[in-house]
Short mmCIF file of C-alpha atoms in Angstrom, two decimals:
data_model
loop_
_atom_site.label_atom_id
_atom_site.label_comp_id
_atom_site.label_asym_id
_atom_site.label_seq_id
_atom_site.Cartn_x
_atom_site.Cartn_y
_atom_site.Cartn_z
CA SER A 151 -1.15 -11.32 -9.04
CA GLN A 152 1.48 -8.86 -8.11
CA GLN A 153 2.81 -6.76 -10.99
CA GLY A 154 5.89 -5.44 -9.23
CA GLU A 155 8.90 -7.63 -8.49
CA GLU A 156 11.47 -6.10 -6.12
CA ASP A 157 15.11 -6.93 -5.84
CA PRO A 158 16.68 -7.75 -3.51
CA GLN A 159 14.20 -9.27 -1.10
CA ALA A 160 16.50 -8.27 1.76
CA LEU A 161 19.46 -5.94 2.05
CA SER A 162 21.77 -5.40 5.06
CA ILE A 163 24.22 -2.55 5.08
CA GLN A 164 26.32 -0.41 7.50
CA GLU A 165 25.31 3.02 8.55
CA GLY A 166 26.58 5.69 6.17
CA GLU A 167 26.49 3.34 3.12
CA ASN A 168 24.09 3.79 0.23
CA ALA A 169 21.24 1.33 -0.30
CA THR A 170 19.69 0.61 -3.78
CA MET A 171 16.47 -1.26 -4.30
CA ASN A 172 15.02 -2.21 -7.72
CA CYS A 173 11.49 -2.70 -8.94
CA SER A 174 10.27 -4.13 -12.22
CA TYR A 175 6.69 -4.03 -13.61
CA LYS A 176 5.07 -5.72 -16.62
CA THR A 177 2.55 -3.36 -18.28
CA SER A 178 2.42 0.35 -19.02
CA ILE A 179 2.00 2.64 -16.05
CA ASN A 180 0.59 6.05 -15.17
CA ASN A 181 3.05 6.49 -12.34
CA LEU A 182 5.17 4.48 -9.90
CA GLN A 183 5.27 5.13 -6.19
CA TRP A 184 7.63 4.04 -3.36
CA TYR A 185 6.47 3.55 0.12
CA ARG A 186 8.16 2.64 3.40
CA GLN A 187 6.73 0.36 6.17
CA ASN A 188 8.05 0.10 9.63
CA SER A 189 7.29 -3.23 11.40
CA GLY A 190 3.61 -3.53 12.31
CA ARG A 191 2.69 -0.09 10.93
CA GLY A 192 1.02 1.38 7.93
CA LEU A 193 2.80 2.47 4.82
CA VAL A 194 4.32 5.98 4.46
CA HIS A 195 4.59 7.49 0.93
CA LEU A 196 8.12 8.46 -0.04
CA ILE A 197 8.13 9.50 -3.73
CA LEU A 198 5.81 9.39 -6.74
CA ILE A 199 7.37 9.52 -10.24
CA ARG A 200 5.14 9.93 -13.28
CA SER A 201 5.59 7.92 -16.48
CA ASN A 202 7.06 10.89 -18.37
CA GLU A 203 9.64 11.62 -15.65
CA ARG A 204 13.12 9.85 -15.51
CA GLU A 205 14.44 10.93 -12.08
CA LYS A 206 13.15 12.53 -8.85
CA HIS A 207 14.85 13.51 -5.65
CA SER A 208 13.65 14.01 -2.09
CA GLY A 209 16.25 14.67 0.57
CA ARG A 210 18.40 11.53 0.73
CA LEU A 211 16.19 9.62 -1.69
CA ARG A 212 16.64 9.38 -5.45
CA VAL A 213 14.16 7.54 -7.67
CA THR A 214 14.77 6.69 -11.30
CA LEU A 215 12.26 5.33 -13.83
CA ASP A 216 13.10 3.54 -17.10
CA THR A 217 9.90 2.88 -18.97
CA SER A 218 11.68 1.18 -21.86
CA LYS A 219 12.94 -1.44 -19.30
CA LYS A 220 9.85 -1.30 -17.14
CA SER A 221 11.99 -0.72 -14.08
CA SER A 222 12.59 1.76 -11.30
CA SER A 223 15.13 2.10 -8.57
CA LEU A 224 15.21 3.68 -5.18
CA LEU A 225 18.58 4.94 -3.77
CA ILE A 226 18.92 5.96 -0.17
CA THR A 227 22.19 7.78 0.36
CA ALA A 228 24.13 7.98 3.62
CA SER A 229 21.84 5.47 5.33
CA ARG A 230 20.96 5.64 9.05
CA ALA A 231 19.81 3.01 11.45
CA ALA A 232 16.33 4.74 11.43
CA ASP A 233 16.04 3.85 7.74
CA THR A 234 15.57 0.18 8.69
CA ALA A 235 12.17 -0.75 7.24
CA SER A 236 10.45 -2.58 4.38
CA TYR A 237 10.29 -0.62 1.14
CA PHE A 238 7.63 -1.21 -1.49
CA CYS A 239 7.19 0.00 -5.00
CA ALA A 240 3.56 0.33 -6.26
CA SER A 241 2.53 0.95 -9.85
CA GLN A 242 -0.55 2.72 -10.99
CA LEU A 243 -1.29 0.96 -14.23
CA SER A 244 -2.62 2.79 -17.27
CA GLY A 245 -6.39 2.41 -17.43
CA SER A 246 -6.56 0.95 -13.84
CA ALA A 247 -8.80 3.62 -12.41
CA ARG A 248 -6.34 4.73 -9.83
CA GLN A 249 -5.56 1.26 -8.32
CA LEU A 250 -2.06 0.51 -7.06
CA THR A 251 -0.35 -2.80 -7.67
CA PHE A 252 2.31 -3.43 -4.96
CA GLY A 253 5.57 -5.34 -5.23
CA SER A 254 6.57 -7.80 -2.49
CA GLY A 255 9.04 -5.41 -0.96
CA THR A 256 12.68 -5.12 0.11
CA GLN A 257 13.50 -5.51 3.85
CA LEU A 258 16.40 -3.03 4.57
CA THR A 259 18.48 -3.39 7.65
CA VAL A 260 20.94 -0.59 8.43
CA LEU A 261 23.46 -1.70 11.11
CA PRO A 262 24.81 0.96 13.43
CA ASP B 1109 -1.03 8.67 9.45
CA GLY B 1110 -2.95 10.96 11.90
CA GLY B 1111 -5.75 11.48 9.51
CA ILE B 1112 -6.81 7.83 9.16
CA THR B 1113 -7.91 5.83 12.12
CA GLN B 1114 -8.27 2.03 11.97
CA SER B 1115 -9.78 0.07 14.80
CA PRO B 1116 -9.45 -2.15 16.50
CA LYS B 1117 -5.65 -2.67 16.39
CA TYR B 1118 -6.09 -6.44 17.09
CA LEU B 1119 -9.07 -8.54 16.38
CA PHE B 1120 -9.85 -12.20 16.88
CA ARG B 1121 -12.44 -14.16 14.92
CA LYS B 1122 -14.20 -17.31 15.89
CA GLU B 1123 -15.26 -19.97 13.35
CA GLY B 1124 -18.35 -18.98 11.46
CA GLN B 1125 -18.27 -15.38 12.72
CA ASN B 1126 -18.41 -12.24 10.74
CA VAL B 1127 -16.18 -9.34 11.94
CA THR B 1128 -16.07 -5.70 10.91
CA LEU B 1129 -12.92 -3.56 10.68
CA SER B 1130 -13.41 0.14 11.02
CA CYS B 1131 -11.66 2.87 8.87
CA GLU B 1132 -12.37 6.61 9.54
CA GLN B 1133 -10.65 9.54 7.86
CA ASN B 1134 -10.70 13.28 8.43
CA LEU B 1135 -8.63 14.15 5.33
CA ASN B 1136 -11.72 14.88 3.17
CA HIS B 1137 -10.45 12.43 0.52
CA ASP B 1138 -12.91 10.93 -1.92
CA ALA B 1139 -11.15 7.60 -2.56
CA MET B 1140 -10.74 4.90 0.05
CA TYR B 1141 -9.08 1.50 -0.22
CA TRP B 1142 -8.76 -1.78 1.72
CA TYR B 1143 -5.72 -3.95 1.39
CA ARG B 1144 -4.65 -7.28 2.85
CA GLN B 1145 -1.02 -7.96 3.66
CA ASP B 1146 0.24 -11.49 4.53
CA PRO B 1147 3.62 -11.95 6.29
CA GLY B 1148 6.61 -10.98 4.10
CA GLN B 1149 4.27 -10.03 1.24
CA GLY B 1150 3.18 -6.87 -0.49
CA LEU B 1151 -0.41 -5.46 -0.36
CA ARG B 1152 -3.34 -6.97 -2.22
CA LEU B 1153 -6.39 -4.83 -3.01
CA ILE B 1154 -9.70 -6.13 -1.54
CA TYR B 1155 -12.13 -3.28 -2.29
CA TYR B 1156 -12.08 0.36 -3.19
CA SER B 1157 -14.44 3.33 -3.31
CA GLN B 1158 -14.02 6.47 -5.36
CA ILE B 1159 -17.15 8.16 -4.05
CA VAL B 1160 -19.88 7.77 -1.45
CA ASN B 1161 -22.35 4.95 -2.18
CA ASP B 1162 -20.15 3.35 -4.75
CA PHE B 1163 -17.42 0.75 -4.42
CA GLN B 1164 -15.58 -1.79 -6.67
CA LYS B 1165 -14.05 -5.20 -6.11
CA GLY B 1166 -10.33 -5.45 -6.13
CA ASP B 1167 -8.20 -8.56 -6.79
CA ILE B 1168 -9.27 -10.59 -3.65
CA ALA B 1169 -12.84 -9.51 -2.85
CA GLU B 1170 -14.25 -12.96 -2.24
CA GLY B 1171 -15.29 -13.46 1.43
CA TYR B 1172 -15.26 -9.69 2.13
CA SER B 1173 -17.89 -6.95 2.04
CA VAL B 1174 -17.87 -3.17 2.34
CA SER B 1175 -20.12 -0.16 2.51
CA ARG B 1176 -19.61 3.55 1.84
CA GLU B 1177 -22.48 5.44 3.32
CA LYS B 1178 -20.39 8.40 4.49
CA LYS B 1179 -17.32 10.03 2.98
CA GLU B 1180 -15.47 9.62 6.18
CA SER B 1181 -16.09 5.92 6.74
CA PHE B 1182 -15.30 2.77 4.79
CA PRO B 1183 -15.90 -0.33 7.03
CA LEU B 1184 -14.72 -3.82 5.90
CA THR B 1185 -16.56 -6.93 6.94
CA VAL B 1186 -14.67 -10.19 6.90
CA THR B 1187 -17.42 -12.85 6.45
CA SER B 1188 -17.35 -16.46 7.45
CA ALA B 1189 -16.94 -17.27 3.74
CA GLN B 1190 -13.31 -16.05 4.05
CA LYS B 1191 -11.57 -19.30 5.13
CA ASN B 1192 -8.13 -17.77 5.61
CA PRO B 1193 -8.71 -14.36 7.18
CA THR B 1194 -5.46 -14.25 9.32
CA ALA B 1195 -3.64 -11.19 7.96
CA PHE B 1196 -2.79 -7.54 8.48
CA TYR B 1197 -5.52 -5.23 7.02
CA LEU B 1198 -4.65 -1.72 5.89
CA CYS B 1199 -7.02 1.04 4.94
CA ALA B 1200 -5.87 3.93 2.69
CA THR B 1201 -7.25 7.18 1.21
CA GLU B 1202 -6.35 9.27 -1.78
CA SER B 1203 -7.20 12.77 -2.66
CA GLY B 1204 -7.27 12.72 -6.48
CA THR B 1205 -10.37 12.95 -8.63
CA GLY B 1206 -11.10 11.78 -12.09
CA ALA B 1207 -10.05 8.65 -13.95
CA TYR B 1208 -6.39 9.02 -13.23
CA SER B 1209 -4.51 10.40 -10.28
CA ASN B 1210 -0.96 11.36 -9.54
CA GLN B 1211 -1.60 11.55 -5.87
CA PRO B 1212 -0.09 9.23 -3.26
CA GLN B 1213 -2.20 7.06 -0.98
CA HIS B 1214 -2.25 7.72 2.78
CA PHE B 1215 -2.44 4.66 5.12
CA GLY B 1216 -3.80 3.90 8.56
CA ASP B 1217 -1.85 1.89 11.02
CA GLY B 1218 -3.74 -1.34 10.29
CA THR B 1219 -5.75 -4.04 12.01
CA ARG B 1220 -4.23 -7.45 12.69
CA LEU B 1221 -6.85 -10.17 12.44
CA SER B 1222 -6.35 -13.63 13.83
CA ILE B 1223 -8.47 -16.81 14.02
CA LEU B 1224 -9.31 -18.14 17.44
#
């Protein structure tokens, strides 16, 4: 079964606005990763945040991790039409021998 | 991802037929993974291999088989025992070593399998 649950399932915003996606997980993790998938393509890694980290930035992306709430969020600032894609969180569970458990994803549409 | 090649891009399976999906990598990564993605869903792990000549079942291994004879190659066979094989199949690699890794996975562009 999927460990990660993502919220919202779909998000539609205007270009220039910020987009926030949330991910929850159920058991302790080694790290949590965010990936992007364009339609019909493979996944592209965005950010990895370790269990002892609380926030990480990469360009217009900001990821937070709250291990007490077992949740993470991905913020995309100043969104562009090219950001339209599905976004997935994936947790590497403690003791899981490097397996990732993926959430069901958020479909982001950025309108020009 | 330029370093991981999945072929074919589209594949059709007839009733009772086994089909093999190819995954080749030139990233020199030890670990390789096969995932299945159904429409509107996340990825589910089928099999993974952390080293040549060794592989482990994932969450949905029934009806699938793999081999890892070379570091560069991790083919997936969808057998006739898999009754609902229509899905998007993704291969991934990872560079980490040891029991835990803080390395991301790198993905190929997938193979879409359909039933004839």
